[in-house]
Every structure is written in C-alpha cells, then in structure tokens.
PDB file of C-alpha atoms in Angstrom:
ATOM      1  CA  UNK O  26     -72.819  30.997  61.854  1.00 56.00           C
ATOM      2  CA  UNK O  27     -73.142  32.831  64.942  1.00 81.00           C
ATOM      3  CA  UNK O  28     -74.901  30.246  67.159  1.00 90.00           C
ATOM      4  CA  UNK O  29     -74.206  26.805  68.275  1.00 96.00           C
ATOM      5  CA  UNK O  30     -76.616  24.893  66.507  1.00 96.00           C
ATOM      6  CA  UNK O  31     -77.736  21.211  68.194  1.00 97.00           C
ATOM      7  CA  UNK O  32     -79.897  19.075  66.917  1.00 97.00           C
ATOM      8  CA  UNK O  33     -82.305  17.249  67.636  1.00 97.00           C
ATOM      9  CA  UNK O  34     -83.950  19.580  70.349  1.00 96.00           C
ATOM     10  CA  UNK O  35     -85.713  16.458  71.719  1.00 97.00           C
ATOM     11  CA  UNK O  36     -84.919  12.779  71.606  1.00 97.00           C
ATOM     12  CA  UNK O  37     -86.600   9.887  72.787  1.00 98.00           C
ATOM     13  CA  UNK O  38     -85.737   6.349  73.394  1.00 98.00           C
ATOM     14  CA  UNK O  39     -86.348   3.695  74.796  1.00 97.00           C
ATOM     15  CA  UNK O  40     -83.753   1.638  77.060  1.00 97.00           C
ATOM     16  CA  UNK O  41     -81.089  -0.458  75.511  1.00 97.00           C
ATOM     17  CA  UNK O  42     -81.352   2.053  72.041  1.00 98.00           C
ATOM     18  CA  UNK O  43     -78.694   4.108  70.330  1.00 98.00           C
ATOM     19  CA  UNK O  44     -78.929   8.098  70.902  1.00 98.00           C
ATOM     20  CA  UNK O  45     -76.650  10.345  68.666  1.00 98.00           C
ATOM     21  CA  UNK O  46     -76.955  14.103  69.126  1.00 98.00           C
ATOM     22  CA  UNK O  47     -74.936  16.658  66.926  1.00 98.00           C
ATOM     23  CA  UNK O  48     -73.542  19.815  67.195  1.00 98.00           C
ATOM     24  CA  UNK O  49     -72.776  22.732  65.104  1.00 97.00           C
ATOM     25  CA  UNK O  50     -69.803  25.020  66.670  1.00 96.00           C
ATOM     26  CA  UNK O  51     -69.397  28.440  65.716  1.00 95.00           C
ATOM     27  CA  UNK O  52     -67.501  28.885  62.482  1.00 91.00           C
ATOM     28  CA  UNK O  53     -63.783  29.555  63.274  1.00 90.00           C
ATOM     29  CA  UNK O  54     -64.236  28.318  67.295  1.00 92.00           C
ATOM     30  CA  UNK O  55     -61.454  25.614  67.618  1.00 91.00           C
ATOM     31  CA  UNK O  56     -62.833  24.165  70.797  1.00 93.00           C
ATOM     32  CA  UNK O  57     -65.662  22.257  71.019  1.00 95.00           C
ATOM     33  CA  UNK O  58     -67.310  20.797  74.531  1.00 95.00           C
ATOM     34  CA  UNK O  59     -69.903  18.734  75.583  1.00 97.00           C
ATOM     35  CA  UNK O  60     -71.987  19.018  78.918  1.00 96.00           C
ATOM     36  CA  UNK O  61     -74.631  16.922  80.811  1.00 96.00           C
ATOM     37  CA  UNK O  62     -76.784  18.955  82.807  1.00 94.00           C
ATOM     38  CA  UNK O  63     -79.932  16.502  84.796  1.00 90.00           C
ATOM     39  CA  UNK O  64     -82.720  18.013  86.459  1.00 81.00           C
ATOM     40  CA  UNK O  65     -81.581  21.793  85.681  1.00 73.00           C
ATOM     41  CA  UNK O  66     -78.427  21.131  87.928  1.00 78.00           C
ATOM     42  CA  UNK O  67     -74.724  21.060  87.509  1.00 80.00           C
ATOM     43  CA  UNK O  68     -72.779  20.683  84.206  1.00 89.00           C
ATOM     44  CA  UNK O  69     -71.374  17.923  83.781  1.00 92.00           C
ATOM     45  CA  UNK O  70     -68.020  18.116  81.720  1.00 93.00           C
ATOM     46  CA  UNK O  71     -68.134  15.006  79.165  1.00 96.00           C
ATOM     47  CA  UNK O  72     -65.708  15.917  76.527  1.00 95.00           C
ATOM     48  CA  UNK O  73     -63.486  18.651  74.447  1.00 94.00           C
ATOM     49  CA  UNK O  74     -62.187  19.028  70.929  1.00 94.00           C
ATOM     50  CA  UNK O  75     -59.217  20.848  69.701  1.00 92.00           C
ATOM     51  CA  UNK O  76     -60.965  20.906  65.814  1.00 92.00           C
ATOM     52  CA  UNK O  77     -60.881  16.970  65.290  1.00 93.00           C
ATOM     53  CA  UNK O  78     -58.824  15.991  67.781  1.00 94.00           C
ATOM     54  CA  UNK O  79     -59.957  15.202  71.267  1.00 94.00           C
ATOM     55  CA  UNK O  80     -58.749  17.713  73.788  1.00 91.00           C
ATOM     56  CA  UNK O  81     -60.071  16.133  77.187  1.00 91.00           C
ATOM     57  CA  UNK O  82     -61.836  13.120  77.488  1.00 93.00           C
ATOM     58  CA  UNK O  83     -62.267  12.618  81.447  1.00 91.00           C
ATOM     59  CA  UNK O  84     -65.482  12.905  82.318  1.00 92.00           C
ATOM     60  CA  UNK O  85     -66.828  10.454  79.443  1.00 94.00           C
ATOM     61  CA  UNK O  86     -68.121   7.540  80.695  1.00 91.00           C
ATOM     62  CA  UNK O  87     -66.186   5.487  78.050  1.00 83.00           C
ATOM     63  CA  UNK O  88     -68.501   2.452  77.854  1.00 90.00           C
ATOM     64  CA  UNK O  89     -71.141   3.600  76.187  1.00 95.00           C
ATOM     65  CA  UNK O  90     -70.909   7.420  74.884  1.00 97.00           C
ATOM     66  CA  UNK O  91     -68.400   8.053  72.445  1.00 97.00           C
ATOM     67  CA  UNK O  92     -67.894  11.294  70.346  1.00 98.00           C
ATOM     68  CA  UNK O  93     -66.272  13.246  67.069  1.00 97.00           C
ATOM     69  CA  UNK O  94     -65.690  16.160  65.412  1.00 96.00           C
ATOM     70  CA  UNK O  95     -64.604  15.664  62.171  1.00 93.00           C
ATOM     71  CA  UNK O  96     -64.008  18.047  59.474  1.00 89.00           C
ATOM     72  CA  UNK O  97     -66.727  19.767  57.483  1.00 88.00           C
ATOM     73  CA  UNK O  98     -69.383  17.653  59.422  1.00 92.00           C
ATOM     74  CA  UNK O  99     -71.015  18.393  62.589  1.00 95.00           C
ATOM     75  CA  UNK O 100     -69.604  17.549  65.842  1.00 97.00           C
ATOM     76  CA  UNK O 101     -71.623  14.353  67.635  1.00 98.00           C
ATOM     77  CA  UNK O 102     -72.011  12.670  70.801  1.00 98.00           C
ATOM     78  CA  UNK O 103     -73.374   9.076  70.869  1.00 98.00           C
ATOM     79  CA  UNK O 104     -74.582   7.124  73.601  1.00 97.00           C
ATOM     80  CA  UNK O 105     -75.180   3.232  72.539  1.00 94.00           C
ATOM     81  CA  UNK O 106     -77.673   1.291  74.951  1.00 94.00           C
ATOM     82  CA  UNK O 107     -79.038   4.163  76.686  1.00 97.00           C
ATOM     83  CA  UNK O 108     -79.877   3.841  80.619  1.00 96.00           C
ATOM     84  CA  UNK O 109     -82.792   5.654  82.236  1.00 96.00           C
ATOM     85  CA  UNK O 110     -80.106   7.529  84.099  1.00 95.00           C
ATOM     86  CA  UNK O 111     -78.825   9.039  80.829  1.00 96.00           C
ATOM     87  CA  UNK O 112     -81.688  11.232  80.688  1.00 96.00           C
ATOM     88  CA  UNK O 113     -80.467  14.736  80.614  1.00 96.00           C
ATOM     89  CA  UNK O 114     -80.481  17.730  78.719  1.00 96.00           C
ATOM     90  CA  UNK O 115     -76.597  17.614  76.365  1.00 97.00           C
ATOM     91  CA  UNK O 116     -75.206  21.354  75.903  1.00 97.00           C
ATOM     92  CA  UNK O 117     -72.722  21.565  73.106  1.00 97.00           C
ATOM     93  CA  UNK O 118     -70.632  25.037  73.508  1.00 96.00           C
ATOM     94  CA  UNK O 119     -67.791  26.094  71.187  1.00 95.00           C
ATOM     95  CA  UNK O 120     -64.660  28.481  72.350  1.00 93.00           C
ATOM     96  CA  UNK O 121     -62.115  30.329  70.293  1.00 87.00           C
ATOM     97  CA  UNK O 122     -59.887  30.276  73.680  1.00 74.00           C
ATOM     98  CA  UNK O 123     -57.906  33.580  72.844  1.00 64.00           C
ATOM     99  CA  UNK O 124     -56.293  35.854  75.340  1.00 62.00           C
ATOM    100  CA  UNK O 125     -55.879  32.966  77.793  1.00 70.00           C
ATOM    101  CA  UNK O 126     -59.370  32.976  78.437  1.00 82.00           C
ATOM    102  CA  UNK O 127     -61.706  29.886  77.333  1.00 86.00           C
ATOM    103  CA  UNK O 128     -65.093  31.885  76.731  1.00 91.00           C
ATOM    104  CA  UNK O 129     -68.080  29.459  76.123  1.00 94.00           C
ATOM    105  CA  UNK O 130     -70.831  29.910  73.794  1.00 95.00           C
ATOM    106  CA  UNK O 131     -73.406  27.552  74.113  1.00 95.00           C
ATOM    107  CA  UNK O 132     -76.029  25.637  72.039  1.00 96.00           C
ATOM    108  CA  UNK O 133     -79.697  25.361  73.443  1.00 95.00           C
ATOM    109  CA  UNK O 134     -79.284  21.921  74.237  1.00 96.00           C
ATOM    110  CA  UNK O 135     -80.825  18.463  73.490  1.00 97.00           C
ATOM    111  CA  UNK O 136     -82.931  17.162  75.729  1.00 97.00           C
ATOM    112  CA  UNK O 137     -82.569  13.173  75.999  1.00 97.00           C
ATOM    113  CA  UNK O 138     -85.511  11.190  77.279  1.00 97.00           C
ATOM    114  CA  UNK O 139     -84.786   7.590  77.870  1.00 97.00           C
ATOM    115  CA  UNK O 140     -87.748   5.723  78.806  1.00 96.00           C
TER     116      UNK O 140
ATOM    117  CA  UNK T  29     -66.853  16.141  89.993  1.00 33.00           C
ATOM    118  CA  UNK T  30     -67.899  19.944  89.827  1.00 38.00           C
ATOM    119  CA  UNK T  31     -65.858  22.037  91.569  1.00 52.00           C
ATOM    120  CA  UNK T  32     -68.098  25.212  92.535  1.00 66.00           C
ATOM    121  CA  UNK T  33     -70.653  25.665  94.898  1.00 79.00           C
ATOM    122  CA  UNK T  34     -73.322  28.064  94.790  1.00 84.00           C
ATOM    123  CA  UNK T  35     -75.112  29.618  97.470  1.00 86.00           C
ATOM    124  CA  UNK T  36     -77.932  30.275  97.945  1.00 91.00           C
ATOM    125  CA  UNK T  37     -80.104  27.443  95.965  1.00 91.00           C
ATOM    126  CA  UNK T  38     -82.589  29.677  95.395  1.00 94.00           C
ATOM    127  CA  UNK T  39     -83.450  33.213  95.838  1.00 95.00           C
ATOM    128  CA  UNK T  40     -87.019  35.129  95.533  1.00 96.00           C
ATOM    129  CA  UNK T  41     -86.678  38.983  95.427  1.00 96.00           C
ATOM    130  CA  UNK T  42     -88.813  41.903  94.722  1.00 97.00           C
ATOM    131  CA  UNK T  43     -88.505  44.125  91.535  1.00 97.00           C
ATOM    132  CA  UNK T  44     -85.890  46.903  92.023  1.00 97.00           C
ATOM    133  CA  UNK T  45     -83.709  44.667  95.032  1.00 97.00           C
ATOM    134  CA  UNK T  46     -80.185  43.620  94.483  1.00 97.00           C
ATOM    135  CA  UNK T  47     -79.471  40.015  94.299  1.00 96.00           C
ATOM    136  CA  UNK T  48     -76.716  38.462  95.883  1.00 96.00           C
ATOM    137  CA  UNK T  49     -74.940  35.564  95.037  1.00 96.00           C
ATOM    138  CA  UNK T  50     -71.887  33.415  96.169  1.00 96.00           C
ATOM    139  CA  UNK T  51     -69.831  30.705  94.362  1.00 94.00           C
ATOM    140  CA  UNK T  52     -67.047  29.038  95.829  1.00 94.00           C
ATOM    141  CA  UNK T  53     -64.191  26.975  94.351  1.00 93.00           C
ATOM    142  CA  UNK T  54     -61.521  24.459  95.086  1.00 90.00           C
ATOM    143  CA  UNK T  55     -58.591  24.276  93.082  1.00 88.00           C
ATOM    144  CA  UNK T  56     -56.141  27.417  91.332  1.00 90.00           C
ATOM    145  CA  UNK T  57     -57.490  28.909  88.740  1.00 92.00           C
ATOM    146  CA  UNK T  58     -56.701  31.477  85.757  1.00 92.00           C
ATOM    147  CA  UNK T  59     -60.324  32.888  85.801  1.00 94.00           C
ATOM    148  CA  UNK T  60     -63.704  33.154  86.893  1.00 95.00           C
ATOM    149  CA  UNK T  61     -66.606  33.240  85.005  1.00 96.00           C
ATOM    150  CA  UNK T  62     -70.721  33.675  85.707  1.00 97.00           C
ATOM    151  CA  UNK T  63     -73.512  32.436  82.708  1.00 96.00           C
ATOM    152  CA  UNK T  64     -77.364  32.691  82.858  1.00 97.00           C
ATOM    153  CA  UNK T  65     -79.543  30.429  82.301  1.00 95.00           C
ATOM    154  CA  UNK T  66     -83.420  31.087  81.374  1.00 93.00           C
ATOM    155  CA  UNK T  67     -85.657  28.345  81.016  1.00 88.00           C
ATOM    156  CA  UNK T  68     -85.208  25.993  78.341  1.00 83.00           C
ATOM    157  CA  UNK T  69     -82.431  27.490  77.074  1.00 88.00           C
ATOM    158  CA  UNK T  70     -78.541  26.782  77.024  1.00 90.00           C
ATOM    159  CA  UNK T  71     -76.185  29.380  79.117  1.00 94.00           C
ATOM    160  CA  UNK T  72     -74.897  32.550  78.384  1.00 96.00           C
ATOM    161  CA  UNK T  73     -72.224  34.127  79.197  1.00 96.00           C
ATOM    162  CA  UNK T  74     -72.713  36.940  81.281  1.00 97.00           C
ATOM    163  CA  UNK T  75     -68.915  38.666  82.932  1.00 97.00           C
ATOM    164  CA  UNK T  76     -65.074  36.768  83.690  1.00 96.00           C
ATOM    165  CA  UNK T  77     -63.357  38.484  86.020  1.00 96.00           C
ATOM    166  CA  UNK T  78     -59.111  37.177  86.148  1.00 95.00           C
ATOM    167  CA  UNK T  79     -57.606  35.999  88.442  1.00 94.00           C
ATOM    168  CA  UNK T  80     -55.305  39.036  89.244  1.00 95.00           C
ATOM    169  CA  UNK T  81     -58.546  40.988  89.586  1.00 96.00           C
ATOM    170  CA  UNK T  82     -60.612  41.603  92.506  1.00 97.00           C
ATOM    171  CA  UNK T  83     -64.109  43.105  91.414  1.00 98.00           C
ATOM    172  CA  UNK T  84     -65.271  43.893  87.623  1.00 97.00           C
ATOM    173  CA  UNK T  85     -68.768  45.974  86.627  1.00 97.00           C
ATOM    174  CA  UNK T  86     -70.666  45.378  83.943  1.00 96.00           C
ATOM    175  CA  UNK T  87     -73.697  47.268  83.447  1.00 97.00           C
ATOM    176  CA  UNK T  88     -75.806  45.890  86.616  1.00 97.00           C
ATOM    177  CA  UNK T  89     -73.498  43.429  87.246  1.00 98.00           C
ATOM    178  CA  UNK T  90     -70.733  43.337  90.030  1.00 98.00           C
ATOM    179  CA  UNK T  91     -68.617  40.199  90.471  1.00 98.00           C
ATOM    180  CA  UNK T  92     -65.747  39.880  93.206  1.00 98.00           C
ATOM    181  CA  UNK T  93     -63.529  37.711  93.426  1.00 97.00           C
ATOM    182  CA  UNK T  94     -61.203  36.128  96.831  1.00 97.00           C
ATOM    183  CA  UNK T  95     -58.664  33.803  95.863  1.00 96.00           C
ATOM    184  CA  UNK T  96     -57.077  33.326  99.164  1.00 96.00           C
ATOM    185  CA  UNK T  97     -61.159  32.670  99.871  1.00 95.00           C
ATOM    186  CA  UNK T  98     -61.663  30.812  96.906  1.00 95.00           C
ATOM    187  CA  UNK T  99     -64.815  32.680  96.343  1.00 96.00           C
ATOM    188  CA  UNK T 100     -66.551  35.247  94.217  1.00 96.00           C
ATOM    189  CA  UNK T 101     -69.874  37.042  94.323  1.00 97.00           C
ATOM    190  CA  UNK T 102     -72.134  38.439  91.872  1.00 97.00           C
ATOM    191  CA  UNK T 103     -74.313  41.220  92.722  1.00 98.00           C
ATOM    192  CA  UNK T 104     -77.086  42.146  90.276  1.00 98.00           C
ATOM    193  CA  UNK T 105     -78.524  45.724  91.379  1.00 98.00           C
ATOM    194  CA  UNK T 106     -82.187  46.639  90.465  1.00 98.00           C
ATOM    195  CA  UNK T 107     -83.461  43.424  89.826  1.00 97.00           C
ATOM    196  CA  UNK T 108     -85.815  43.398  87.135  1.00 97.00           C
ATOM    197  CA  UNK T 109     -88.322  40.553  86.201  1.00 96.00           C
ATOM    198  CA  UNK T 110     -86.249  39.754  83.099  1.00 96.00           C
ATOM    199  CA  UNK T 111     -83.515  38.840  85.375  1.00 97.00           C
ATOM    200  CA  UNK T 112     -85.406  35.870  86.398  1.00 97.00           C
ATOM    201  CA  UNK T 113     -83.121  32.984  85.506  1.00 97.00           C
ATOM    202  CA  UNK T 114     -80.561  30.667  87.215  1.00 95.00           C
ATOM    203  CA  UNK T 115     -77.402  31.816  87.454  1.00 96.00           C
ATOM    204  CA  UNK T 116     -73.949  29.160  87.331  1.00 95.00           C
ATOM    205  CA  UNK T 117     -70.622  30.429  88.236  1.00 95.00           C
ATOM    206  CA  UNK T 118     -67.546  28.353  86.326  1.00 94.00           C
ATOM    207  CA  UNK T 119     -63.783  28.036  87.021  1.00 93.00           C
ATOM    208  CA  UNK T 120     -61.133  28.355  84.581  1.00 92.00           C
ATOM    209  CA  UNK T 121     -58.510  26.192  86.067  1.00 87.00           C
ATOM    210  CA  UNK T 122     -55.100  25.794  84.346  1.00 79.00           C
ATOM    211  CA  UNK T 123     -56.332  22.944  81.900  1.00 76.00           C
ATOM    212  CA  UNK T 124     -58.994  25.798  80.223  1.00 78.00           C
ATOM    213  CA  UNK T 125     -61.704  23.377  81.565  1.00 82.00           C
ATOM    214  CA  UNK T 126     -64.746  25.012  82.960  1.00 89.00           C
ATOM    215  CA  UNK T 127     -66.295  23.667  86.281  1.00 90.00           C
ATOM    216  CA  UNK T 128     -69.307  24.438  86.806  1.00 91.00           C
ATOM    217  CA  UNK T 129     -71.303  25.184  90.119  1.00 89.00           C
ATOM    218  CA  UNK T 130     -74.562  23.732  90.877  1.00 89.00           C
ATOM    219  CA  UNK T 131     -76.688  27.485  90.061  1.00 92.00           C
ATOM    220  CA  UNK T 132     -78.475  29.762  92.085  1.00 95.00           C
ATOM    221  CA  UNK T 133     -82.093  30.037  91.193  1.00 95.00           C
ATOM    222  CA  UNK T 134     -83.523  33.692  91.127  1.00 97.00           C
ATOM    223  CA  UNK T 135     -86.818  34.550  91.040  1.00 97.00           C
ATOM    224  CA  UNK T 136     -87.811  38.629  90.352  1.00 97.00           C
ATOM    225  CA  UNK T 137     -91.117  39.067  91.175  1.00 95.00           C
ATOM    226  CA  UNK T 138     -92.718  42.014  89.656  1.00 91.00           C
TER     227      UNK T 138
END
C-alpha cells in the first residue's frame, strides 16, 4: 500500500504487562524505523531494518523492547514489563533510501498508555 | 540523544504572516530535512534541502541552510490556519539516521 499502516492506534496496560505494536511499511520500502515520541516532543530513534535484518539498533533500550521484521509479516516492536515511563506515542516510518537521501514516510502512530 | 534544536518552542501568528523558524544541528551531515506534524497524526514530510545547497522553495516554503552555522531555517509565507501544526527539522548524518529536533509549535490564528 501507500501508507504505513500501525496497529493498534491505542494500547493500554497496566505495569509489569507485555505491549507489542506492529507495523506495516510501504510495499517495496527496504527500511523500516521505529520512533518514541513522549508528550508531543522529540523523536526518539529506537531501531532500523534493512528488510529483516536489523540496520541500527542504538537507541533500543535492550532490556525490555525488542523488535522484527520478518518476511511477509508485519514489522513489530515489543516492550515486555512495561514501565509508566514507556508511555509514548511509537511512529513506525518506512524509506526506500534512493538517491542518497533517506526520505521518511510515517505511520500515524500508536499511542502506548501504561498505567 | 537528538541532535537538533528548534527555536522558537512555540510561535502564535496571524493569518497571512510569515513564520519563521530555526533548527540547529551538531554533527556533519548529507542532508536536511523539515516534517509537519498536525495533531494526532504521524509526520510528514514536507522539503530536504542537501547539503551542497544553501536555500530550496517549495510552494510557500523556504528552507536555508548554514553548514559552517550548523543551522537552517524554514520560512512559511502567508500563513494560513491550515498551517497550524508543529513543525520538526531532522538531520541526515552519514549513517542515513534521522535526528530529530524537539519541534516548533505554530499556531495560525484566523
């Protein structure tokens, strides 16, 4: 398709429970990235994908949120025992990267409400 | 850590003004890049101007860029009230990662 699709729109848990949150690149974008964004401020970078492979992993905080993009599925991001602090709002955005140029297209977001 | 900085925060204009905003940026990069952001809604993706240029129009848009600054500016003439938005500015550094600025809020008011 021609959007990023991420689902759900809204999640809510409680502390200590699982959160997984998928993503739906743009067919033929290679690149796939996820962002935190809390309280309508920066972007946080989390993670990239090169198709299934992992591109750039340094801004995951690797104890708890994990990721994939595997073939013919959607993409997901998965945070096990959630904190309050991991509420946010998670952007997916897919890139074909051409012409040296990494041009983002992004999803409308998931909103994560840990309570 | 994000690398931009936008300024101002926030900006409240009348319909028909130019807004001004300013993004600064640490590090080398290949490009610059500015998104929108309306409520509720994930960015888009609104000019990139290279790094071997120094300004770039599109439509109402006008975005500079200083790289012995480290800065750029986007300039949105004759605000309208669908302009209304925040607006992020986002480095391309070498590693094709985007770094994203904190966002200017603008406010058109009709």
């Amino acid at each position: 398709g021609e959007e990023v699709a991420q689902t759900p729109k809204h999640l809510v848990r409680g502390e200590g429970q699982k959160a997984k949150l998928y993503c739906a690149p743009i067919k033929g974008h290679s690149y796939v990235f996820w962002y935190q964004q809390v309280l309508k401020n920066e972007f946080k970078f989390l993670i990239s994908f090169q198709n299934e492979n992992v591109f750039d992993e340094t801004g995951m905080p690797k104890e708890r949120f994990s990721a994939k993009c595997l073939p013919n599925s959607p993409c997901s991001l998965e945070i096990q025992a959630t904190k309050l602090e991991d509420s946010a709002v998670y952007f997916c955005a897919s890139s074909l990267r051409s012409s040296g140029a990494n041009v983002l297209t992004f999803g409308a977001g998931s909103r994560l409400t840990v309570l | 850590s994000q690398q931009g900085e936008e300024d101002p925060q926030a900006l409240s204009i009348q319909e028909g003004e130019n807004a001004t905003m300013n993004c600064s940026y640490k590090t080398s990069i290949n490009n610059l890049q500015w998104y929108r952001q309306n409520s509720g809604r994930g960015l888009v993706h609104l000019i990139l101007i290279r790094s071997n240029e120094r300004e770039k129009h599109s439509g109402r848009l006008r975005v500079t860029l200083d790289t012995s600054k480290k800065s750029s500016s986007l300039l949105i003439t004759a605000s309208r009230a669908a302009d209304t938005a925040s607006y992020f500015c986002a480095s391309e550094a070498n590693d094709y990662k985007l770094s994203f600025g904190a966002g200017t809020t603008v406010t058109v008011r009709a």
